Amino acid sequence: VQSTGGNQTGKFGHSYGYGFLHEDINNSGDGGIYAELIQNRAFQYSRAFPVSTAHYFPINGASLTINNGTEPLSKALPASMKVSVGNSTVGKIGFENEGYWGMDVKTHKYTGSFWVKGAYTGCFTASLQSNLTDDVFGSVEVESKSVASEWTEHTFELTPEKDAPNSNNTFAITFDPKGTQGGSLDFNLISLFPPTYKNRKNGLRVDIAEALAEMNPHFLRFPGGNMLEGLENDTYWDWKDSLGPLKDRPGFQGVWGYQQTHGLGMMEYLEWAEDMDLQIVIGVWAGLALNGDVTPKEDLQPFIDDALNEIEFIRGSAETEWGAKRAALGHPEPFELNYVEIGNEDWLAGFPGGWDSYKEYRFIMFHDAIKAKYPEIQVIGSSATSDPADEGATTGPNLENGIKYPADAIGDYHPYREPDELVEEFDRFDNDIGHIIGEVAATHVNGATPPRWDGELYKYPWWIGAVGEAVSLIGYERNSDRIPGTFYAPVLKNENRFQWPITLIQFTADAAQTTRAVTWYCWSLFAHHPISHTLPTTSNSSYGPVYWGAGVDEARNGALVWKGAVYNTTDNASVPITVRFEGVEAGTKAQLTYLTNSVGDPYAYNDPRTGVQIVDTTTKELTAGANGAFEFSLPQLSVAVLDTEVA
Ligand code: AHR
């Protein structure tokens, strides 16, 4: 007889949540879910990433050079691109932009804009065209308003007459140099958006957002992850830099090897959450950076004040100082914010000094200030109370002797593991304080050599990894009296440039290649059968190879839910299972849904390049037998849900 670690309190006031962390890694923001098509649209740069005309190509011999410093478009955007008559003698000159490894061109409306400085009488031509042939799929003439004395914005709409056969396309702007004085013009903030998710201005890419929304997520944690922390203490992700008109956003020195635009900013994240009905967990910067920089105690107060301002910006009324700033940006209604995390993985940032400071005063200073003003906010610390992966570690922080959080706080646990290890952690939270599982994924194959972080991550989420991960998800969910939710990380990957191959969704510029990984199917299955409370379970067999948990969902008229995973890596037999819910009578219907791997190979994955998809979904309606029991069997390496709400 075994009982779950969970109980019936439903403490967090919402159903148990499945969600994801988003930060800009793998071009998951710029060149990813942020729908902007132009790469290097505003020639933004930072210490790590110098300014350049990268991703632009001259048309008709034009010369493209950076103009940095003289009469900039704005303080935030000091550099621009000077387009001048170079080798060309006749005709229009200009430039094309290759986008983020291409552009999907369809017969829908694109919305564009660009800023120009320099006297010009005539028209600009904006076109979407093939990079391989002479095909121009659509173009529009934009009458010049450009003058020598100031920057002027030009806007346009462009609807191609035909779909491009592939995404190897560019966006071009040309002009007649004869209409200029001196044959040159300065360009900046060149922007082009396709239709966006829920038609938001400056919004999200539809196919990627829909793939996420279809998973039925509950949580969005942002802005990182490492992105929150920054490479150095003076380059953390300052939320204030991401507000307002694009010309006032300086861009961010990304921590994953590329410059970011700040286009996907605080408001865009909040609107994303609003549009998908997601609870948010925001990470506030704790004064520690990835390189080990530590903001000392005596300098911390301004950052604590800044975190309070950030919270007020999100959830304060329009009458408050920062709520008014949000209202001025078009959202007078406060957003819902119930979870605030202090920093990210601070046992790594600035270890040992930064971590010691986090334990000694840093966390508690932020915690106390936030709780004093917002007692109802759930404050989250950026580490777990312990991490089995660190047991016996001699060179890293030994979290066994780790942080003690105040009674009202919860921790954050980030298991990136081999599937066997995730299975071993099934009962990890049965006797611990509350946590979010702020990042989790099966990342390395069982028995990987060299082990874990000394070696490569696997190339895509793979089937046995997904099943092992599903076991751990059940382990977290059955402790939902203390764990409000689980977050996949990182969530998105552009196949053309990535730092972390294992993600829920893979994509290229071509929307037809957007691929839900095998793990997406497991998370989606669990997320589509939410529970508001766990139920105690008893069984006449022990856990393994079947792992399970049960719950009830008050929001669905008390639907009863059993979630299970069969993690039998050597025995290929199906496992007979009988589930009986207390009080369920003979004749009651339930729906069994289970996921299996159609090709048998436990290392198989969904491949965005070939289109091969390996997850089979089986759905059956079951009827409870004489003793109110549902009887079924589950195949080797399968993930299942039994739900008395029958679709
Ligand atoms: O998800 C990728 C990275 O893994 C996150 O940025 C960081 O928090 C973790 O180490």
PDB file of C-alpha atoms in Angstrom, residues 514-518 521 598-599 605-608 610-616:
ATOM      1  CA  THR A 514       7.473  23.583 -37.218  1.00  0.00           C
ATOM      2  CA  THR A 515       7.630  20.362 -35.233  1.00  0.00           C
ATOM      3  CA  ARG A 516       6.240  19.309 -31.900  1.00  0.00           C
ATOM      4  CA  ALA A 517       8.836  17.107 -30.205  1.00  0.00           C
ATOM      5  CA  VAL A 518       7.868  13.740 -28.720  1.00  0.00           C
ATOM      6  CA  TYR A 521       2.869  15.066 -26.831  1.00  0.00           C
ATOM      7  CA  SER A 598       5.343   3.870 -33.601  1.00  0.00           C
ATOM      8  CA  VAL A 599       8.811   2.797 -34.712  1.00  0.00           C
ATOM      9  CA  TYR A 605      12.421  11.358 -32.308  1.00  0.00           C
ATOM     10  CA  ASN A 606      10.229  13.675 -34.343  1.00  0.00           C
ATOM     11  CA  ASP A 607      12.435  15.128 -37.043  1.00  0.00           C
ATOM     12  CA  PRO A 608      11.687  18.614 -38.398  1.00  0.00           C
ATOM     13  CA  THR A 610      12.456  14.817 -42.642  1.00  0.00           C
ATOM     14  CA  GLY A 611       8.967  15.290 -41.224  1.00  0.00           C
ATOM     15  CA  VAL A 612       9.149  11.844 -39.568  1.00  0.00           C
ATOM     16  CA  GLN A 613       6.754  11.727 -36.590  1.00  0.00           C
ATOM     17  CA  ILE A 614       6.890   8.783 -34.232  1.00  0.00           C
ATOM     18  CA  VAL A 615       4.222   9.285 -31.568  1.00  0.00           C
ATOM     19  CA  ASP A 616       1.052   7.199 -31.824  1.00  0.00           C
TER      20      ASP A 616
END
